[in-house]
CSV table of C-alpha atoms in Angstrom, one decimal:
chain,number,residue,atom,x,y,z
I,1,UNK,CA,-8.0,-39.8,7.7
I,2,UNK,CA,-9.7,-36.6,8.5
I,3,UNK,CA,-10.6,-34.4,5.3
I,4,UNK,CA,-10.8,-30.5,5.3
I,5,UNK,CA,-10.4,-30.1,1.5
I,6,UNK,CA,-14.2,-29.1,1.0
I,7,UNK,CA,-14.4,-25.8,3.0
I,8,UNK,CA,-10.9,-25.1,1.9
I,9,UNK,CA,-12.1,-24.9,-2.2
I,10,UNK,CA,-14.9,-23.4,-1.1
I,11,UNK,CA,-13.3,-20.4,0.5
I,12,UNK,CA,-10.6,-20.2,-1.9
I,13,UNK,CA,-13.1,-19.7,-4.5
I,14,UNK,CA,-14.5,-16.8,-3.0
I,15,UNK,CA,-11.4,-15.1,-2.6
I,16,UNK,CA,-10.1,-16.3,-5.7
I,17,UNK,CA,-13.0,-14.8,-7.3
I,18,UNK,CA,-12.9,-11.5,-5.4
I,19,UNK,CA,-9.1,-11.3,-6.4
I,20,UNK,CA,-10.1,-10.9,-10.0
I,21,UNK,CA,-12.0,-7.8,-9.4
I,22,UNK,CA,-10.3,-4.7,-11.3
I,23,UNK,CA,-10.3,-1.5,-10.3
I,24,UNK,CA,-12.2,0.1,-13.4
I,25,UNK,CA,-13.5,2.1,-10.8
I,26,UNK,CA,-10.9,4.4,-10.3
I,27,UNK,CA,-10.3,5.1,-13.9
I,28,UNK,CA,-12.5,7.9,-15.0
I,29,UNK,CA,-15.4,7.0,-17.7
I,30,UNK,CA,-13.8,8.7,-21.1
I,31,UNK,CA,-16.0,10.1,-23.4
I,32,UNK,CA,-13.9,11.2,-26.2
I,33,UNK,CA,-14.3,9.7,-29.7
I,34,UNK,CA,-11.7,7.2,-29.5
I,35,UNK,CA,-13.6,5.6,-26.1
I,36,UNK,CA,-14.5,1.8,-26.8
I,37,UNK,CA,-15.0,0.5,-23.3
I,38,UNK,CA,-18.0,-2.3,-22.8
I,39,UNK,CA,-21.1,-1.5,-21.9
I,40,UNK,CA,-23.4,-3.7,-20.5
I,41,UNK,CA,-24.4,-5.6,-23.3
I,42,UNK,CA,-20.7,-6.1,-24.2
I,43,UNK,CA,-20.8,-3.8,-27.2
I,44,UNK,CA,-18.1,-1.1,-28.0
I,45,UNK,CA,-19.2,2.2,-27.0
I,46,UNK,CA,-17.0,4.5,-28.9
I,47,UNK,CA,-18.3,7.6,-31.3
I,48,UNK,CA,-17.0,6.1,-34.3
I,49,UNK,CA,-17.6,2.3,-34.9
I,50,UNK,CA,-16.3,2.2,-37.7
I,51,UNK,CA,-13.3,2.3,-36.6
I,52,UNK,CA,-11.4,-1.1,-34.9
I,53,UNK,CA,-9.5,-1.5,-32.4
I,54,UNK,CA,-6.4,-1.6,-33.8
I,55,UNK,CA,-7.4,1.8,-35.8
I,56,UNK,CA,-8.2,3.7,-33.0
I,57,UNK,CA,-4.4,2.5,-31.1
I,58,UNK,CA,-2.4,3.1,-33.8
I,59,UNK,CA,-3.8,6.7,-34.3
I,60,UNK,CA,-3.3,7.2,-30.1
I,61,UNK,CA,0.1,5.0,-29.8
I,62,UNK,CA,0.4,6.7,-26.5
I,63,UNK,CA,-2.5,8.2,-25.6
I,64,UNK,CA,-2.7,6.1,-22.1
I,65,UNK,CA,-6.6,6.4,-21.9
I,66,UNK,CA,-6.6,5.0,-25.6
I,67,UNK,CA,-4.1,2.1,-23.9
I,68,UNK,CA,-6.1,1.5,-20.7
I,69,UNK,CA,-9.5,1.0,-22.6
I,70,UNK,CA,-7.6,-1.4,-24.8
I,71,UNK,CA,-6.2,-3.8,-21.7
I,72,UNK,CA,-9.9,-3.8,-20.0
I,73,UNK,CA,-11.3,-4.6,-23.7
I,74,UNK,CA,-9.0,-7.3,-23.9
I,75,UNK,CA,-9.5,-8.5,-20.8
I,76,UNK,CA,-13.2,-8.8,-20.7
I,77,UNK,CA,-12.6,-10.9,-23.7
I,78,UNK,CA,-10.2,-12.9,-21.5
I,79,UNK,CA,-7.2,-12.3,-24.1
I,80,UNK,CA,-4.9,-11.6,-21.5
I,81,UNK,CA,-2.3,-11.8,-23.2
I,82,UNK,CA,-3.2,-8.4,-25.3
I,83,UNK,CA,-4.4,-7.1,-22.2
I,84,UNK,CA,-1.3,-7.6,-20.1
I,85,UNK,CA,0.6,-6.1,-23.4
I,86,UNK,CA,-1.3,-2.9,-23.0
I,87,UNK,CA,-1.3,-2.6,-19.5
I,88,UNK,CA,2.5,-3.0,-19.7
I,89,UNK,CA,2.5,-0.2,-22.5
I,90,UNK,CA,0.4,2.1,-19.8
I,91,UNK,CA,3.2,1.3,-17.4
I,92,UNK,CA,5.8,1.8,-19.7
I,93,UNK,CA,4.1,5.8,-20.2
I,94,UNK,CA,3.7,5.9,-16.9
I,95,UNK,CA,5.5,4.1,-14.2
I,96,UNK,CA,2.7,4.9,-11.6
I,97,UNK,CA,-0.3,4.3,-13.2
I,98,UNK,CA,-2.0,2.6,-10.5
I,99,UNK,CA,-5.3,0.8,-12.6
I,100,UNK,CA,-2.7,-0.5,-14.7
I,101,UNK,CA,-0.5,-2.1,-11.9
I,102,UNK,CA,-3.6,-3.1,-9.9
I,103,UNK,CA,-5.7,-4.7,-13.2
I,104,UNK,CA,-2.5,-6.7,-13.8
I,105,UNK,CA,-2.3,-7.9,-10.7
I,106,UNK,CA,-5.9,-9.2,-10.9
I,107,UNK,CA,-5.3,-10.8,-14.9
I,108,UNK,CA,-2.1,-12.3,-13.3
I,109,UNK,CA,-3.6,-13.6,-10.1
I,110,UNK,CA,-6.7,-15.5,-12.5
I,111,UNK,CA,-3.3,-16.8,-14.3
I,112,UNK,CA,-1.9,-18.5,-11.4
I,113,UNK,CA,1.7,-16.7,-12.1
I,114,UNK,CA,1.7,-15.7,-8.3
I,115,UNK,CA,5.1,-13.9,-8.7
I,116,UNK,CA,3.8,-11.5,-11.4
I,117,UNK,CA,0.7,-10.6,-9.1
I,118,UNK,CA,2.7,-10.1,-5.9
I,119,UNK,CA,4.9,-7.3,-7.8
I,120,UNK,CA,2.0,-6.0,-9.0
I,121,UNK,CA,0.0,-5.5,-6.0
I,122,UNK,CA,3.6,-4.5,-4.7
I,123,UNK,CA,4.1,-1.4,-7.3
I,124,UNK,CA,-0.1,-0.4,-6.5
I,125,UNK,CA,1.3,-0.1,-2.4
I,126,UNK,CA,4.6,1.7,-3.3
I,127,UNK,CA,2.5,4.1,-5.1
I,128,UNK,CA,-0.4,4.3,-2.7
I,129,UNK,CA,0.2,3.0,0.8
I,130,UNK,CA,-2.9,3.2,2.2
I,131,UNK,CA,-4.2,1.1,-0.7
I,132,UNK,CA,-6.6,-1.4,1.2
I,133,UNK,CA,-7.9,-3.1,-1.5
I,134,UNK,CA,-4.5,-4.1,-2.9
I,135,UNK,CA,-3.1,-4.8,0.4
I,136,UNK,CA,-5.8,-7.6,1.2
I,137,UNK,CA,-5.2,-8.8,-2.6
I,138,UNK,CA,-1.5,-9.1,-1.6
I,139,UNK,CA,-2.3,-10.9,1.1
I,140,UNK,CA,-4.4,-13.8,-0.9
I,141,UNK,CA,-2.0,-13.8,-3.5
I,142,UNK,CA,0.2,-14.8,-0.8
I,143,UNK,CA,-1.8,-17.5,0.4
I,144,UNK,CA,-2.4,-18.6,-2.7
I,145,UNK,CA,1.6,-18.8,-3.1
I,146,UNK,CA,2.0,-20.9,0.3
I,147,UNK,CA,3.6,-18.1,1.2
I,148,UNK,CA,1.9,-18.0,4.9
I,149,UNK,CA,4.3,-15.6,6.8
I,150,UNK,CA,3.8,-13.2,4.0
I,151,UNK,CA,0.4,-13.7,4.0
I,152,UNK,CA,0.0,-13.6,7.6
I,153,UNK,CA,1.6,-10.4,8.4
I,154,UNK,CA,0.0,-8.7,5.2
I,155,UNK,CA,-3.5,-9.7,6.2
I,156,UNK,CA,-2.6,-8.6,9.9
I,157,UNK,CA,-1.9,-4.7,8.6
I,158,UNK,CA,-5.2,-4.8,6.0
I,159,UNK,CA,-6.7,-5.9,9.3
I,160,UNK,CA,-5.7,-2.9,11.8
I,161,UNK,CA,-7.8,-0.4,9.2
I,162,UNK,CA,-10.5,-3.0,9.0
I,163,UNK,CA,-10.7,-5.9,11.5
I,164,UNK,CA,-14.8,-6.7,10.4
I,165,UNK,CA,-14.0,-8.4,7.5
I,166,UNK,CA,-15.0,-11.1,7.7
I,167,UNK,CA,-13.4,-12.7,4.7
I,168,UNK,CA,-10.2,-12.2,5.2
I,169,UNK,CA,-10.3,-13.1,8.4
I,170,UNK,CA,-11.5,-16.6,8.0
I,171,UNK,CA,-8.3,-16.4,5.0
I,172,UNK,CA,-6.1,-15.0,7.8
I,173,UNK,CA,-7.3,-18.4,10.2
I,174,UNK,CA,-6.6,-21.0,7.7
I,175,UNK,CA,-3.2,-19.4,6.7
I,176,UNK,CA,-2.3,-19.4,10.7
I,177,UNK,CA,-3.8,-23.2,10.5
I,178,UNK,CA,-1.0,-24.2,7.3
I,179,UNK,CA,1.9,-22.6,9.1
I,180,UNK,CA,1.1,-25.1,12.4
I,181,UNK,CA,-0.2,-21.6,14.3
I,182,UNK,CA,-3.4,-23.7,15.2
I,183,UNK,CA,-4.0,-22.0,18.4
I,184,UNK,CA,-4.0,-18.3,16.8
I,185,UNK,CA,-6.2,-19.9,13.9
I,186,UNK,CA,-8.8,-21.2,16.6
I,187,UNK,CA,-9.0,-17.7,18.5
I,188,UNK,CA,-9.9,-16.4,14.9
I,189,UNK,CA,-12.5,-18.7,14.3
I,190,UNK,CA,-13.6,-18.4,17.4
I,191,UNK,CA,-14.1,-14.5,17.6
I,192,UNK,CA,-15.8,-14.7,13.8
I,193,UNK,CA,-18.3,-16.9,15.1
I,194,UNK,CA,-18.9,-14.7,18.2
I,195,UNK,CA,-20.8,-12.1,16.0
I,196,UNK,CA,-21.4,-15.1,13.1
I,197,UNK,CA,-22.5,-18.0,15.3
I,198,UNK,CA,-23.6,-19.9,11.9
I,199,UNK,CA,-20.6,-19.5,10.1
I,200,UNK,CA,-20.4,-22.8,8.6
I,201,UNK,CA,-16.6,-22.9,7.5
I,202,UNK,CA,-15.3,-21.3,11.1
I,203,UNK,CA,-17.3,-24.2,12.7
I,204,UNK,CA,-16.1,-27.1,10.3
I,205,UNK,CA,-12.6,-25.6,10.3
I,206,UNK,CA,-13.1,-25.8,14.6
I,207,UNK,CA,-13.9,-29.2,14.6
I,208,UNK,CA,-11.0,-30.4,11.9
I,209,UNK,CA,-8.0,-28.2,14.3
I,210,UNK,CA,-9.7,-30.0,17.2
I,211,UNK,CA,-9.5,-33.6,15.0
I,212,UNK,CA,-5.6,-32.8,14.7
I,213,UNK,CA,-5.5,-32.0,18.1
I,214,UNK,CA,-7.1,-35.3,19.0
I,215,UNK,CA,-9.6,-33.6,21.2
I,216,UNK,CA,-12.2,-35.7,19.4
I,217,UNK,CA,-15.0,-34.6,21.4
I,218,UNK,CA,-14.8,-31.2,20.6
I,219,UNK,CA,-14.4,-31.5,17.0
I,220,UNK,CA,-17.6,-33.9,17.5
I,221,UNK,CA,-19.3,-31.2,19.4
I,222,UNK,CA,-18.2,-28.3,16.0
I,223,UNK,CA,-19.2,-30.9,13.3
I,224,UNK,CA,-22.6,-31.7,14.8
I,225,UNK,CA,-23.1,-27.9,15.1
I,226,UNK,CA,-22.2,-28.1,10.9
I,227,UNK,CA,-24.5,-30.7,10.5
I,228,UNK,CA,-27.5,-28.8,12.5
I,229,UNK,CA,-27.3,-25.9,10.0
I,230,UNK,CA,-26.3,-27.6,6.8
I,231,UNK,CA,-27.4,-31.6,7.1
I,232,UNK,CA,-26.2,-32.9,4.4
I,233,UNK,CA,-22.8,-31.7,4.9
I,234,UNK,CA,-20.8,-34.9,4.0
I,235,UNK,CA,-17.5,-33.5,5.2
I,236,UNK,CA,-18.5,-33.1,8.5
I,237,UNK,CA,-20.2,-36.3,9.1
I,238,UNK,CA,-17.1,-38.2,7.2
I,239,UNK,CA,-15.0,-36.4,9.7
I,240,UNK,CA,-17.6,-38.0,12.6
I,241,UNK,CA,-17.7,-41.2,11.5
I,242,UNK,CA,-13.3,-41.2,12.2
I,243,UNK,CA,-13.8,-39.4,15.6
I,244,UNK,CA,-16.7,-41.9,16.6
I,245,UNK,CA,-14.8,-44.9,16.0
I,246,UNK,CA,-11.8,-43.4,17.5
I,247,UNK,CA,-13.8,-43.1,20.8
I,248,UNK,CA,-14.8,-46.3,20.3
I,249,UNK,CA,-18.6,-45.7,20.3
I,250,UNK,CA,-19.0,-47.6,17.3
I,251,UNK,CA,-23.0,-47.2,17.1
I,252,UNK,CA,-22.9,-43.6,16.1
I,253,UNK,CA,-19.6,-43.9,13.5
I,254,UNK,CA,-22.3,-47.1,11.9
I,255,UNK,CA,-25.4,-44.5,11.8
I,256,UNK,CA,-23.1,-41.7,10.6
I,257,UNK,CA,-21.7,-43.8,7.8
I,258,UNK,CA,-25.7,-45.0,6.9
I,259,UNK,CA,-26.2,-41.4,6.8
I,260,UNK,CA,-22.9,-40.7,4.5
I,261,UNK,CA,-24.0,-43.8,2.1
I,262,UNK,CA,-27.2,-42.1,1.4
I,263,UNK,CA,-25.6,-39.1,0.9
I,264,UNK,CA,-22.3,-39.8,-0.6
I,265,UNK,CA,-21.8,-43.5,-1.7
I,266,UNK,CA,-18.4,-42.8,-2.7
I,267,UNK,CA,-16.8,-40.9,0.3
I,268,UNK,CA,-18.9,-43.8,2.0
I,269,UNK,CA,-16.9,-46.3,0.4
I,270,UNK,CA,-13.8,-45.5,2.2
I,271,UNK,CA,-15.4,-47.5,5.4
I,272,UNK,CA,-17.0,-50.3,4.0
I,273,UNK,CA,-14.4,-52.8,4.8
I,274,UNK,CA,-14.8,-51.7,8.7
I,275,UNK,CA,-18.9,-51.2,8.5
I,276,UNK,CA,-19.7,-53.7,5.7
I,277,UNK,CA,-17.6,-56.7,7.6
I,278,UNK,CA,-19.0,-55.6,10.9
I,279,UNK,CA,-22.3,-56.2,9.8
I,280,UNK,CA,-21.6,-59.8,8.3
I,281,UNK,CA,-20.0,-60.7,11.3
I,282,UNK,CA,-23.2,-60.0,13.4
């Protein structure tokens, strides 16, 4: 059994993390008296503390920057449902209020509730086409959906404006790679490690296509290049130990599974009934 779950979680953390990113940035700073945004040290910065939250809305029902401050308030303090309540009200003011559709996108993409994000990002490129940032969203959202096509041919048209990212890229290669497009996912991996020749997850994800592919001594040739950088990469030397003994050079799968029991006893555990017997019967 070969294993590419590690690089995978990895990865998807990153983007994961990236995804919840919210575009505060395009929202002006407000300064009037009714402000409470966070400041650094998470206190309320408005002009008159003594005033809550509550307060302040119900004096500005629909004052929208009143609204928006509200949602990013709530959302710092992870009550998302207040904050998607408020965005919604934004919306509900104004239909193309892009923070609003764009921050709900990123609360509903930390939720999980895929469908909600995708329209969201959706409504932020039917208002602004040329949206980058929410086009390369879409496209992880996607991914994270299993929705590959989708996520394929979204990533491919973020990509035409900015084929250097490297993140997406490697997101673009593993969604080729889990819709059985393993050739296109290698060319990918391939061209990122041309100006990245130590990218750690192209060259694991190399030598797990070529395991598939049964070309065991390529993917041997990718995971030894893992293991040069990052040694105690137990993936990649779990992954050698089943293309060894494949081959039939059972010395190296027996030193890579000493290596692995040192380093992961567990994982290790999965071959002692072929290495443990092995060496009884010597």
């Amino acid at each position: 059994m070969k294993i590419k779950t590690f690089f995978v979680i990895i990865l998807l953390t990153i983007f994961l993390f990236n995804c919840s990113e919210k575009k505060e940035d395009k929202k002006p700073i407000i300064t009037k008296p009714f402000s409470f945004t966070q400041n650094e040290k998470g206190t309320r910065t408005n002009l008159n503390p003594q005033k809550s939250i509550e307060q302040i809305i119900a004096e500005n029902p629909n004052n929208i920057d009143v609204l928006l401050d509200a949602a990013s308030y709530y959302d710092q303090k992870k009550d998302f449902k207040n904050a998607i309540h408020y965005y919604k009200k934004v919306i509900s003011l104004d239909k193309n209020n892009i923070d609003a559709h764009f921050n709900l996108g990123a609360i509903y993409t930390d939720l999980q509730d895929y469908n909600n994000a995708i329209n969201s990002y959706k409504e932020v490129i039917r208002i602004n086409p040329k949206d980058f940032e929410a086009i390369k969203l879409l496209g992880k959202v996607y991914y994270f959906a299993k929705q590959y096509k989708l996520s394929i041919e979204t990533f491919n048209k973020y990509l035409k404006n900015n084929p250097n990212d490297k993140d997406v890229n490697l997101v673009l290669a593993l969604a080729y790679e889990d819709n059985n497009q393993l050739d296109k996912s290698l060319e990918i991996y391939k061209n990122i490690l041309i100006k990245n020749p130590n990218e750690v997850i192209a060259l694991y994800n190399i030598g797990y296509i070529y395991s598939i592919q049964k070309k065991w001594n390529d993917a041997i040739k990718y995971f030894n290049q893992v293991l040069s950088l990052d040694p105690n990469n137990y993936m990649s030397i779990y992954n050698l130990i089943v293309a060894y003994n494949t081959i039939g050079d059972l010395e190296r799968a027996e030193a890579e599974y000493k290596r692995l029991k040192n380093i992961n006893p567990q994982l290790a555990s999965k071959f002692s009934d072929l290495f443990e017997v092995a060496q009884e019967n010597k």
